[in-house]
mmCIF file of C-alpha atoms in Angstrom:
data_model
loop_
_atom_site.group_PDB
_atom_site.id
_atom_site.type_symbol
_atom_site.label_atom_id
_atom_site.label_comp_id
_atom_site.label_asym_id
_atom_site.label_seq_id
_atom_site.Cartn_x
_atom_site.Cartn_y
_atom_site.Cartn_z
ATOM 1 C CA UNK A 854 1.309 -37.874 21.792
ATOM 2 C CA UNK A 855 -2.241 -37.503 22.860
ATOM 3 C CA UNK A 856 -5.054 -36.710 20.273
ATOM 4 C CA UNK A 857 -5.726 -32.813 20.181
ATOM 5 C CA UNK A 858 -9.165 -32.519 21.632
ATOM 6 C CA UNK A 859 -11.926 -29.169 20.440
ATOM 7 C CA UNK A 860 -11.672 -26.556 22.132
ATOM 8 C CA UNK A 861 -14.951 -25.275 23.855
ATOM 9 C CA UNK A 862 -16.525 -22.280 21.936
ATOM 10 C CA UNK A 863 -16.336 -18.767 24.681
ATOM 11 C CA UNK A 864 -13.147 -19.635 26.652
ATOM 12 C CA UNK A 865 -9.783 -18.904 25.507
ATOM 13 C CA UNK A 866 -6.868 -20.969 26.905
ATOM 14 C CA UNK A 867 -3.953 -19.666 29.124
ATOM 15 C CA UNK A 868 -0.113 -18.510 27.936
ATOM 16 C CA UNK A 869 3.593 -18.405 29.304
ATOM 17 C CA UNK A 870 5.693 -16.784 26.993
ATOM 18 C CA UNK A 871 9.356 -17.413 27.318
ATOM 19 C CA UNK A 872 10.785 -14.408 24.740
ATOM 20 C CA UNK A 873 10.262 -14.305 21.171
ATOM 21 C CA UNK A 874 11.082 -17.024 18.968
ATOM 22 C CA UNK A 875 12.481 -17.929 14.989
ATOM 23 C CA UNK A 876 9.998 -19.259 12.833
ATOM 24 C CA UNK A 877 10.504 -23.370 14.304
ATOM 25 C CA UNK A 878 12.836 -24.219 12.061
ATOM 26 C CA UNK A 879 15.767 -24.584 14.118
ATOM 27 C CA UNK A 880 17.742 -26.856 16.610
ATOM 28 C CA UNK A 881 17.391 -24.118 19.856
ATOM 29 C CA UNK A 882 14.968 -25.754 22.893
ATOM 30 C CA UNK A 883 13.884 -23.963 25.563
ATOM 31 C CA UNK A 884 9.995 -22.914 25.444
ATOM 32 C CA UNK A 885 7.021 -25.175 26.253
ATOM 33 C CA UNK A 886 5.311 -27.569 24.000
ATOM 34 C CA UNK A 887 2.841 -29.088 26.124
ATOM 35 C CA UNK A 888 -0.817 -28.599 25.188
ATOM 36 C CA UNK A 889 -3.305 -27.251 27.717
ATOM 37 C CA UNK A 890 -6.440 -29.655 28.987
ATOM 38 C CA UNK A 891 -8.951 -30.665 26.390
ATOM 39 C CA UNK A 892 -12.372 -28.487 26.778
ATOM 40 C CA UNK A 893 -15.538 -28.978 24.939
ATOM 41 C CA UNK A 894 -16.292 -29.511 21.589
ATOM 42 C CA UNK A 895 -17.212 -26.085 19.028
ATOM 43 C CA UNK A 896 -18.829 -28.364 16.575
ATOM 44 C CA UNK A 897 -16.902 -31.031 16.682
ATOM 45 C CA UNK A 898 -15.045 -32.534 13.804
ATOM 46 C CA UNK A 899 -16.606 -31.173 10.561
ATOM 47 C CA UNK A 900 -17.016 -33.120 7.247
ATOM 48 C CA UNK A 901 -14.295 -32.608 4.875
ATOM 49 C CA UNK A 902 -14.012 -30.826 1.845
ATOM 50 C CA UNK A 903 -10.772 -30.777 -0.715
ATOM 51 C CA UNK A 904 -10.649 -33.732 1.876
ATOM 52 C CA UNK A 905 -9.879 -31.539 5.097
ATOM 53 C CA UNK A 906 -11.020 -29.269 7.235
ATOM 54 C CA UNK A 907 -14.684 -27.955 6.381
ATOM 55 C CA UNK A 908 -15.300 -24.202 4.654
ATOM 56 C CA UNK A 909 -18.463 -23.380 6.264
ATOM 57 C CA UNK A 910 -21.328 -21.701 4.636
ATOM 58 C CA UNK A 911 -19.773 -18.599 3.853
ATOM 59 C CA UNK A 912 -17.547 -19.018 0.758
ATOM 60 C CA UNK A 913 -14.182 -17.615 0.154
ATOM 61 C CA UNK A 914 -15.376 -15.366 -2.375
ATOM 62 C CA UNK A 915 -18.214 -14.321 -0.156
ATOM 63 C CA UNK A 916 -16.079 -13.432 2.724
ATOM 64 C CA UNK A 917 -15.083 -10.500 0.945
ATOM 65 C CA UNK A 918 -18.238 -8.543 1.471
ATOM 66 C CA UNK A 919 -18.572 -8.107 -2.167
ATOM 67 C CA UNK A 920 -15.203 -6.407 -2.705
ATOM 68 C CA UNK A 921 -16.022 -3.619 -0.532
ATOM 69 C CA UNK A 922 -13.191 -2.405 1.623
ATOM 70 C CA UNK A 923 -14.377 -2.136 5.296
ATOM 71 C CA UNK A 924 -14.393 1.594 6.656
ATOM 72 C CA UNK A 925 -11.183 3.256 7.737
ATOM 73 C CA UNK A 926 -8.947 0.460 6.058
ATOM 74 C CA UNK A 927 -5.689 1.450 4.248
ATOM 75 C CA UNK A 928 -5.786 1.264 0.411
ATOM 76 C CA UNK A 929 -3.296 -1.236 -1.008
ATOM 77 C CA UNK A 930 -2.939 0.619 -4.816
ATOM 78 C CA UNK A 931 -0.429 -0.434 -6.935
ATOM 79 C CA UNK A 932 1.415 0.454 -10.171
ATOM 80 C CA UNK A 933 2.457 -1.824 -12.758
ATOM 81 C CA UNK A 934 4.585 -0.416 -15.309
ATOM 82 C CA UNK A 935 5.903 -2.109 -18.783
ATOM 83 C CA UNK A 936 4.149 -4.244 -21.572
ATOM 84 C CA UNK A 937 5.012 -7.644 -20.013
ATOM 85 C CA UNK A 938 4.440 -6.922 -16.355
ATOM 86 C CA UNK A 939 0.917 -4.891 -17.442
ATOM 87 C CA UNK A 940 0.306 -8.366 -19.940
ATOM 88 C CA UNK A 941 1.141 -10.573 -16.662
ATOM 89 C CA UNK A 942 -0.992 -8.746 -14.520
ATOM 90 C CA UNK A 943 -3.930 -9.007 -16.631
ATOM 91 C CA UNK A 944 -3.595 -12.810 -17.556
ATOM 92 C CA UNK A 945 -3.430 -13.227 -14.006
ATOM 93 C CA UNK A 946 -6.602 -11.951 -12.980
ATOM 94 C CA UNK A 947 -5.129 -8.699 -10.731
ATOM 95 C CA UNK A 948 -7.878 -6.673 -10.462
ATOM 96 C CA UNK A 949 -7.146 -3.479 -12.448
ATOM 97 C CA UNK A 950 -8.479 -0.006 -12.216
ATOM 98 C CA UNK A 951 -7.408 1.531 -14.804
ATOM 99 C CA UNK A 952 -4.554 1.788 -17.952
ATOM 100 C CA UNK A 953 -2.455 4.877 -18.433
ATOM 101 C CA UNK A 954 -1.161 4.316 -22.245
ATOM 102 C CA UNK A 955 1.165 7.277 -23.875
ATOM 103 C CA UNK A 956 -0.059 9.477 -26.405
ATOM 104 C CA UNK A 957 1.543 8.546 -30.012
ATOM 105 C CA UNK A 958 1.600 4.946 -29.681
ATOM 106 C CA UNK A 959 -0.693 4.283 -32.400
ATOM 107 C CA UNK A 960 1.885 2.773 -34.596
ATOM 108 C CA UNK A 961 3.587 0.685 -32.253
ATOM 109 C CA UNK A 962 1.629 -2.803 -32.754
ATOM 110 C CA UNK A 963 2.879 -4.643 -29.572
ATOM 111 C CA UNK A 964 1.271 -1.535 -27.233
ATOM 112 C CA UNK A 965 -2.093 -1.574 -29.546
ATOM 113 C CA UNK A 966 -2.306 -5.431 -29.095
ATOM 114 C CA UNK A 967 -2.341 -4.956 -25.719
ATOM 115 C CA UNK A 968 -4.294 -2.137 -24.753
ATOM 116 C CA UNK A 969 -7.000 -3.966 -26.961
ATOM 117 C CA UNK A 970 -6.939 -6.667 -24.562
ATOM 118 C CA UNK A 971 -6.739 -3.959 -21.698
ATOM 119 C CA UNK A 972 -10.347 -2.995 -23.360
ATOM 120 C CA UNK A 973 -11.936 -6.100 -24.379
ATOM 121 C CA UNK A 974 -11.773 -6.880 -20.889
ATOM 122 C CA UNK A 975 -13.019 -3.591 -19.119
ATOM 123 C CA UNK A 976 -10.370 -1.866 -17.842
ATOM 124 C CA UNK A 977 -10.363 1.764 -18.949
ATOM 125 C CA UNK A 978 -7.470 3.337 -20.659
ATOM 126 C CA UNK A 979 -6.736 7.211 -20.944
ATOM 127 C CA UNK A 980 -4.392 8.607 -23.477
ATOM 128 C CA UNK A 981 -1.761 10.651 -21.549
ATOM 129 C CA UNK A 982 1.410 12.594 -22.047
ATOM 130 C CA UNK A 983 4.634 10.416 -22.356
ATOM 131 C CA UNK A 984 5.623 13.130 -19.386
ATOM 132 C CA UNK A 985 3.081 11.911 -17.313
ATOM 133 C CA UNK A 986 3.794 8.065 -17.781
ATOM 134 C CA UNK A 987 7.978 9.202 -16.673
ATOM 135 C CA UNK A 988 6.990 10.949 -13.308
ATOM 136 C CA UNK A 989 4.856 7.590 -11.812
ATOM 137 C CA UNK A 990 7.923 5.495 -12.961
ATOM 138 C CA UNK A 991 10.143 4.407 -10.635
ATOM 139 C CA UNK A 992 12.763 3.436 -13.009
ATOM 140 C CA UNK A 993 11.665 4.855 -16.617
ATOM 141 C CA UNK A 994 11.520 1.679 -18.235
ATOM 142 C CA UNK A 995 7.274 2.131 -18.569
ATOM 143 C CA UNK A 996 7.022 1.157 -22.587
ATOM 144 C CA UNK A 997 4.263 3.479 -23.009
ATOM 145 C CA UNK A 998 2.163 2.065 -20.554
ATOM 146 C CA UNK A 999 1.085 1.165 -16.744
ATOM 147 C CA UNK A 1000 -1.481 0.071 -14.941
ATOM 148 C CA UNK A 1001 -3.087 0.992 -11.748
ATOM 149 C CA UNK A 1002 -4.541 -1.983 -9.595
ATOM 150 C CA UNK A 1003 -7.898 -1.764 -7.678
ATOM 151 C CA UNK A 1004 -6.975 -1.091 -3.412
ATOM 152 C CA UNK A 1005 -7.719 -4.753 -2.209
ATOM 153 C CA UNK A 1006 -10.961 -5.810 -0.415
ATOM 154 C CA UNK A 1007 -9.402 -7.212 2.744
ATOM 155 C CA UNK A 1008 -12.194 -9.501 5.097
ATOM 156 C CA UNK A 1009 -12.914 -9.078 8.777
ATOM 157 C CA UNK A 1010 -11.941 -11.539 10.957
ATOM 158 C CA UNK A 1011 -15.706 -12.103 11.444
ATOM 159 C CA UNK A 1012 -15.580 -13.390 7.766
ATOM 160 C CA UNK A 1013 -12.658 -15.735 8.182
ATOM 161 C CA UNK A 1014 -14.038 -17.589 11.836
ATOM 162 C CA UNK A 1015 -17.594 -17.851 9.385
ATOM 163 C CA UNK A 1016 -15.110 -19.186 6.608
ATOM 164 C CA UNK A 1017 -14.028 -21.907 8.962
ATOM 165 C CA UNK A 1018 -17.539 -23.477 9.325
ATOM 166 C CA UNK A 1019 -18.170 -25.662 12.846
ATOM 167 C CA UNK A 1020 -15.809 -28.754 12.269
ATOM 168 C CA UNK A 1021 -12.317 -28.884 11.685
ATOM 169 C CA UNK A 1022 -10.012 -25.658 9.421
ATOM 170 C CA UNK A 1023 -6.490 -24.186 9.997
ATOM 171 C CA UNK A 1024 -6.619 -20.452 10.207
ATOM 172 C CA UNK A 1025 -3.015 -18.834 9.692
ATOM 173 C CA UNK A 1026 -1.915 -15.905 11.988
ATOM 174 C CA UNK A 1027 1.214 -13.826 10.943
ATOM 175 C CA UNK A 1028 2.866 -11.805 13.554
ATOM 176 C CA UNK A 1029 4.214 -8.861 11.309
ATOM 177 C CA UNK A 1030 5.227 -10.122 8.695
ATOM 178 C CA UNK A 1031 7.077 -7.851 6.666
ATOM 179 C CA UNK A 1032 8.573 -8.480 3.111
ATOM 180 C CA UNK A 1033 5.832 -8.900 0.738
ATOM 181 C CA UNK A 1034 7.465 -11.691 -1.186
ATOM 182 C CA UNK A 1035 7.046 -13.804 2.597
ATOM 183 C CA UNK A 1036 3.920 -13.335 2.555
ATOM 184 C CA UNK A 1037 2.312 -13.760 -0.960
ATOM 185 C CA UNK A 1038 4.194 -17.440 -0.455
ATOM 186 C CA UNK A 1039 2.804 -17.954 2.876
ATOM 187 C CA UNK A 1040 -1.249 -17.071 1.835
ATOM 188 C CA UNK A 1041 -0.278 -19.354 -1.529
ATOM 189 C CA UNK A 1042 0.584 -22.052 0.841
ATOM 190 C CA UNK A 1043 -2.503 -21.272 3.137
ATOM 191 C CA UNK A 1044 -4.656 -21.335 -0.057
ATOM 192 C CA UNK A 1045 -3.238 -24.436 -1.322
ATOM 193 C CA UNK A 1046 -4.226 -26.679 1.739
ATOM 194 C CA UNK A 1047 -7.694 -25.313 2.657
ATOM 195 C CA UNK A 1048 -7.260 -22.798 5.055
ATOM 196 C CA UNK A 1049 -10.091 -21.018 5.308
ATOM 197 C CA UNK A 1050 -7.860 -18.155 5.706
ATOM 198 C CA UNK A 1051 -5.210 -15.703 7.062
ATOM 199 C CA UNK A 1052 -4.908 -12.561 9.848
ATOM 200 C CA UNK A 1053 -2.563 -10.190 9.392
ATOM 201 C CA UNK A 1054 -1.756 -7.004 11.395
ATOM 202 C CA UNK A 1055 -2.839 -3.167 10.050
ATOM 203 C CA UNK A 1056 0.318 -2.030 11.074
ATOM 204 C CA UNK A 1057 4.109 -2.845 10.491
ATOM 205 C CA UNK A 1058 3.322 -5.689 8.664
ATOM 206 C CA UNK A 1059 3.147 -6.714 4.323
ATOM 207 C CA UNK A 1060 -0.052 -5.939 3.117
ATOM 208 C CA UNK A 1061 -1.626 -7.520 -0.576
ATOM 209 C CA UNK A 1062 0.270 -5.667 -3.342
ATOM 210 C CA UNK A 1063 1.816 -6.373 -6.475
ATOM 211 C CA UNK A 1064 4.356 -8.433 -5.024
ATOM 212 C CA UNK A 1065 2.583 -10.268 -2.924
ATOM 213 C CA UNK A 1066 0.266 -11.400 -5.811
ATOM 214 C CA UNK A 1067 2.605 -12.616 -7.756
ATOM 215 C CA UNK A 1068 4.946 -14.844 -5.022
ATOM 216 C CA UNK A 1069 1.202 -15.840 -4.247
ATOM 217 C CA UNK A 1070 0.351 -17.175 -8.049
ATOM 218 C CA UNK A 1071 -3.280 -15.384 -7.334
ATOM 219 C CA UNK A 1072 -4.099 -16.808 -3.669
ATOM 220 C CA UNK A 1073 -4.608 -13.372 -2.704
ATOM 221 C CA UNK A 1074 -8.043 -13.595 -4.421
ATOM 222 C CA UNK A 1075 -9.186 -17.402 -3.400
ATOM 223 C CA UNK A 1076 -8.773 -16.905 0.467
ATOM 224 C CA UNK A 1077 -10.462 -14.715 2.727
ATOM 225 C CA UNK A 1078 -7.266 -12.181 3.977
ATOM 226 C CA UNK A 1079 -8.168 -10.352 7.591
ATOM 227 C CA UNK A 1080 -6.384 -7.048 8.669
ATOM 228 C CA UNK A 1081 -6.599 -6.370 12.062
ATOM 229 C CA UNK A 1082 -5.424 -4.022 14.661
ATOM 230 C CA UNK A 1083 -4.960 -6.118 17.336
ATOM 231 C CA UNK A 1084 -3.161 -9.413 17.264
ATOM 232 C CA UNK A 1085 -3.661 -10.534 20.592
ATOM 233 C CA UNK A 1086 -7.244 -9.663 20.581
ATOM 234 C CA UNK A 1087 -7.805 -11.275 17.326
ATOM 235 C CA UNK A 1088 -6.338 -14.659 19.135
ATOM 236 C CA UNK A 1089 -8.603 -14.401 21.726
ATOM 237 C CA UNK A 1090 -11.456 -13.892 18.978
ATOM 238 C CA UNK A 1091 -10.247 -17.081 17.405
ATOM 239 C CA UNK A 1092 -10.540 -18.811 20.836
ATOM 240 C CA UNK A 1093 -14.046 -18.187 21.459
ATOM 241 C CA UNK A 1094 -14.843 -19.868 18.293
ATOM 242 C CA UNK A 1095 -12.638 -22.781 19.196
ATOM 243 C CA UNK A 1096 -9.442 -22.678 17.647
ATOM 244 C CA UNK A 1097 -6.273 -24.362 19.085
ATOM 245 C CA UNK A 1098 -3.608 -21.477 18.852
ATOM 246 C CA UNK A 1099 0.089 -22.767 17.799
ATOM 247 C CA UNK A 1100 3.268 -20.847 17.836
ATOM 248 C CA UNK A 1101 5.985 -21.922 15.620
ATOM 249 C CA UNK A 1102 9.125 -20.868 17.369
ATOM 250 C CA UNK A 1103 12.536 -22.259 17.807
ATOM 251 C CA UNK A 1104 12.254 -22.282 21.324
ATOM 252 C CA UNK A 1105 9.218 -25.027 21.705
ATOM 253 C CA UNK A 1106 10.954 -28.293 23.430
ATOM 254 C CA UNK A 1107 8.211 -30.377 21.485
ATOM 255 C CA UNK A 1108 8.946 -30.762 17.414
ATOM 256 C CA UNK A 1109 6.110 -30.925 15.023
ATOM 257 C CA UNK A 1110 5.790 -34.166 15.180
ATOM 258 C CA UNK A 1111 4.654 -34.630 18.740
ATOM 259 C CA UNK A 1112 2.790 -31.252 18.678
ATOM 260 C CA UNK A 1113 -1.197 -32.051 18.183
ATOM 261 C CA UNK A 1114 -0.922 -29.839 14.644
ATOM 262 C CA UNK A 1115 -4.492 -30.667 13.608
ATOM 263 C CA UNK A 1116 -8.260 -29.960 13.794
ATOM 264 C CA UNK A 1117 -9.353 -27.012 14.613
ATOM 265 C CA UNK A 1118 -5.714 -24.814 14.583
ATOM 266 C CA UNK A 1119 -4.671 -21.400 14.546
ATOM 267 C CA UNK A 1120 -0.780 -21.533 13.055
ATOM 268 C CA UNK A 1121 0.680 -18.231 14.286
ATOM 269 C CA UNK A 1122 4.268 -17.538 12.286
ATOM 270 C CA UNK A 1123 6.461 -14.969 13.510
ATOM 271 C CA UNK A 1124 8.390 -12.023 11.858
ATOM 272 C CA UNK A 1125 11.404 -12.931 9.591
ATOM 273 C CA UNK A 1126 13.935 -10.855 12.371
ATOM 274 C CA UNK A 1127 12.313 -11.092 15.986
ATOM 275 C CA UNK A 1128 10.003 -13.869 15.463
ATOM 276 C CA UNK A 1129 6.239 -13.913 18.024
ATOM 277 C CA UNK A 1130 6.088 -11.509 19.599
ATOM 278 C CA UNK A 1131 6.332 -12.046 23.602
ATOM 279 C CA UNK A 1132 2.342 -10.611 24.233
ATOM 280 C CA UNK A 1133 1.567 -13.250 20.927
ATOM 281 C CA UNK A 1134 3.468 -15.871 22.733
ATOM 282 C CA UNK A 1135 1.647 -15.920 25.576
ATOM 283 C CA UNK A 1136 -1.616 -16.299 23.947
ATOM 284 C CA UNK A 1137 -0.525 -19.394 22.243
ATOM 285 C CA UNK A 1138 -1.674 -22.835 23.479
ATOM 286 C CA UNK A 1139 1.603 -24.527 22.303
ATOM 287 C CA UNK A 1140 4.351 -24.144 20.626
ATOM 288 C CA UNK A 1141 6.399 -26.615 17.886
ATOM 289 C CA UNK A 1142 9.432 -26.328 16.219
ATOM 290 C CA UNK A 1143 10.795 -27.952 12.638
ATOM 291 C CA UNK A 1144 13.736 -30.512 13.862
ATOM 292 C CA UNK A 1145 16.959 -29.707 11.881
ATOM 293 C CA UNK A 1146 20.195 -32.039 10.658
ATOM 294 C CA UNK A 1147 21.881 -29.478 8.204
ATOM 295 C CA UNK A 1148 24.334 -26.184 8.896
ATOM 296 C CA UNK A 1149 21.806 -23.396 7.963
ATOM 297 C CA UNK A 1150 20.328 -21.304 10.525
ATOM 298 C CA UNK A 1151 16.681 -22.013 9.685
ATOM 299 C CA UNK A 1152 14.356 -21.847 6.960
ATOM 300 C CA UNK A 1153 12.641 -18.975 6.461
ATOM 301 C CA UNK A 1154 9.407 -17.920 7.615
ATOM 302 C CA UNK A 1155 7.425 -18.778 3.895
ATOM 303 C CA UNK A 1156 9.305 -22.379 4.276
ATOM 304 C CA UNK A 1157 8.519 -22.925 7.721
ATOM 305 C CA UNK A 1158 4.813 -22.074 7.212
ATOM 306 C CA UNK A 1159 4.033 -23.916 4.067
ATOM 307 C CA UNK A 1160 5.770 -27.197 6.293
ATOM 308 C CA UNK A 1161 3.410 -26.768 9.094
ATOM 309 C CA UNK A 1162 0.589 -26.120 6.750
ATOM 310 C CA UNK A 1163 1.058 -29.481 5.188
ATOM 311 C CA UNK A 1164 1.641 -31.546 8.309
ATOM 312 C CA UNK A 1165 -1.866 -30.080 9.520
ATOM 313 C CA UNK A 1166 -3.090 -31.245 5.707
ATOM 314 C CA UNK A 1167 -1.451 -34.468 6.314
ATOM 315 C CA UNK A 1168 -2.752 -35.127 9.470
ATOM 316 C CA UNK A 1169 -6.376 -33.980 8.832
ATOM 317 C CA UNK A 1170 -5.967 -36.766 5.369
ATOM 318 C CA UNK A 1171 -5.064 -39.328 7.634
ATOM 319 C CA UNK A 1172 -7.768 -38.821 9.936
ATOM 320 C CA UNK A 1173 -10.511 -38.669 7.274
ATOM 321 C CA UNK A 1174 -8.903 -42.163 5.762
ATOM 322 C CA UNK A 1175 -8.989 -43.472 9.217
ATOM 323 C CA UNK A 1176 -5.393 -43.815 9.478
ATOM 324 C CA UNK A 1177 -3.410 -42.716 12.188
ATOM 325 C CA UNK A 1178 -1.167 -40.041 11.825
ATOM 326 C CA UNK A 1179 -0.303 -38.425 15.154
ATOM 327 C CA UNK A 1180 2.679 -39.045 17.135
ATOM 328 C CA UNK A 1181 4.348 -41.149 14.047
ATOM 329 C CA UNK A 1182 7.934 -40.210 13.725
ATOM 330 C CA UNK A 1183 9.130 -40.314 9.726
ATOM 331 C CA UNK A 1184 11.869 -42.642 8.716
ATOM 332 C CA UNK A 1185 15.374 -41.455 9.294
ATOM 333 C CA UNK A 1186 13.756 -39.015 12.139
ATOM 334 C CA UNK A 1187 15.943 -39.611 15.314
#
């Protein structure tokens, strides 16, 4: 397999679609895996940090803006209902906006303790009816108290490509996404090898909520998360600055481990029912699958991603340690 080469900064590459696709985990053939020609370098390979793929000057937490939400975005507001869930949230670090505690709990020691904690760390809490508390339920089990989460300050894609620095950084693109346990595990995964972060669409796609917090163990908050409305336009953003776009689908003829999965990548993971979409497709560069021995289907999309995350990991490792690592098939890989 030949070395993936940088892409030159101001052209994007061409596509070819050939129908939408799983999420690479499976046995099907039938799309293309051949990268396109090499072009010019958009900074060339960057030093490493958490040895990969360089952050760039603007820091995860500064990619936020600050917390404030750009203009027109959605609000992603949550509740949190019961002692333990409320207690989890706020160990956890979920931003909180305020605590709605029932009127008459005074005597209950377990709801004092924690609405004590719910104050010692600056949340507000308001006294209300025990009526009140039973109408934002959804299934009456609130123990006197929930908790309203802060609507989450999502980045612009602007933010993530200045996340990414000049040298080498995966970027992960999910086509619509939906169930919000997906993707908290996919951004955890992101998170956890460097990424210097993730696009999502506005529309028809899992936003940051409860859930997704939680399946992400607090990744939500370390890496810079992009809404946008456009996913093909946001590709061809991502190309100007010189990212590689990869599709993981079942129908790439090429497996991961001939697929140049390194440098300077945009991973694009499909929804968990139609896969890329065929306009997504045909903005990719190339496309790799996950080879397969056993009966199931496929993995899902969360387990397919957090795979190719850590072959790009592996192979950006290798490449600082001056080993090689492309084109080597593992043991027992036919």
């Amino acid at each position: 397999m030949s070395k993936m080469q940088p892409r030159s900064a101001g052209r994007s590459g061409r596509g070819g679609a050939r129908g939408a696709g799983g999420h690479g985990s499976e046995r099907a053939a039938g799309g293309r895996g051949e990268r396109r020609g090499p072009r010019g370098a958009a900074g060339g390979r960057g030093q490493a940090t958490r040895g990969q793929g360089q952050r760039g000057p603007a820091s995860r937490d500064n990619a936020r803006k600050g917390g404030q939400r750009p203009k027109g975005q959605r609000p992603a507001t949550d509740l949190i209902e019961g002692r333990r869930a409320c207690a989890e949230a706020l160990e956890g670090g979920l931003p909180l906006k305020r605590a709605l505690v029932a009127m008459g709990g005074e005597q209950d020691q377990t709801l004092v303790s924690l609405v004590r904690r719910l104050e010692a760390a600056g949340v507000p809490v308001e006294r209300v009816p025990k009526g009140r508390l039973d109408a934002l339920s959804s299934h009456g089990a609130h123990q006197g108290i929930v908790v309203q989460t802060r609507p989450f300050a999502y980045a612009e894609l602007s933010d993530v490509i200045a996340n990414a620095g000049d040298g080498h950084a995966l970027v992960v693109l999910l086509d619509h996404v939906t169930d919000e346990g997906n993707f908290g595990a996919i951004v955890r995964s992101a998170e956890v090898v460097g990424a210097a972060g993730v696009v999502i669409a506005k529309a028809r796609a899992a936003g940051v909520g409860v859930g997704a917090y939680k399946t992400s163990a607090g990744a939500v908050l370390h890496v810079p998360i992009a809404q946008v409305s456009n996913l093909a336009t946001a590709i061809d953003e991502l190309k100007r600055a010189g990212f590689w776009v990869a599709g993981s689908t079942e129908h790439a003829t090429q497996d991961v481990w001939s697929t140049p999965l390194e440098g300077r990548l945009c991973l694009v993971m499909g929804s968990e029912g139609s896969g890329i979409s065929q306009l997504v497709r045909r903005k990719c560069d190339f496309e790799c699958r996950l080879p397969q021995r056993g009966r199931v289907e496929s993995l899902n999309v969360a387990q397919a991603a957090t795979v190719m995350c850590y072959e790009w990991l592996r192979r950006e490792s290798a490449a600082a340690a001056g080993v090689p690592a492309e084109g080597a098939t593992p043991a027992g890989e036919l």
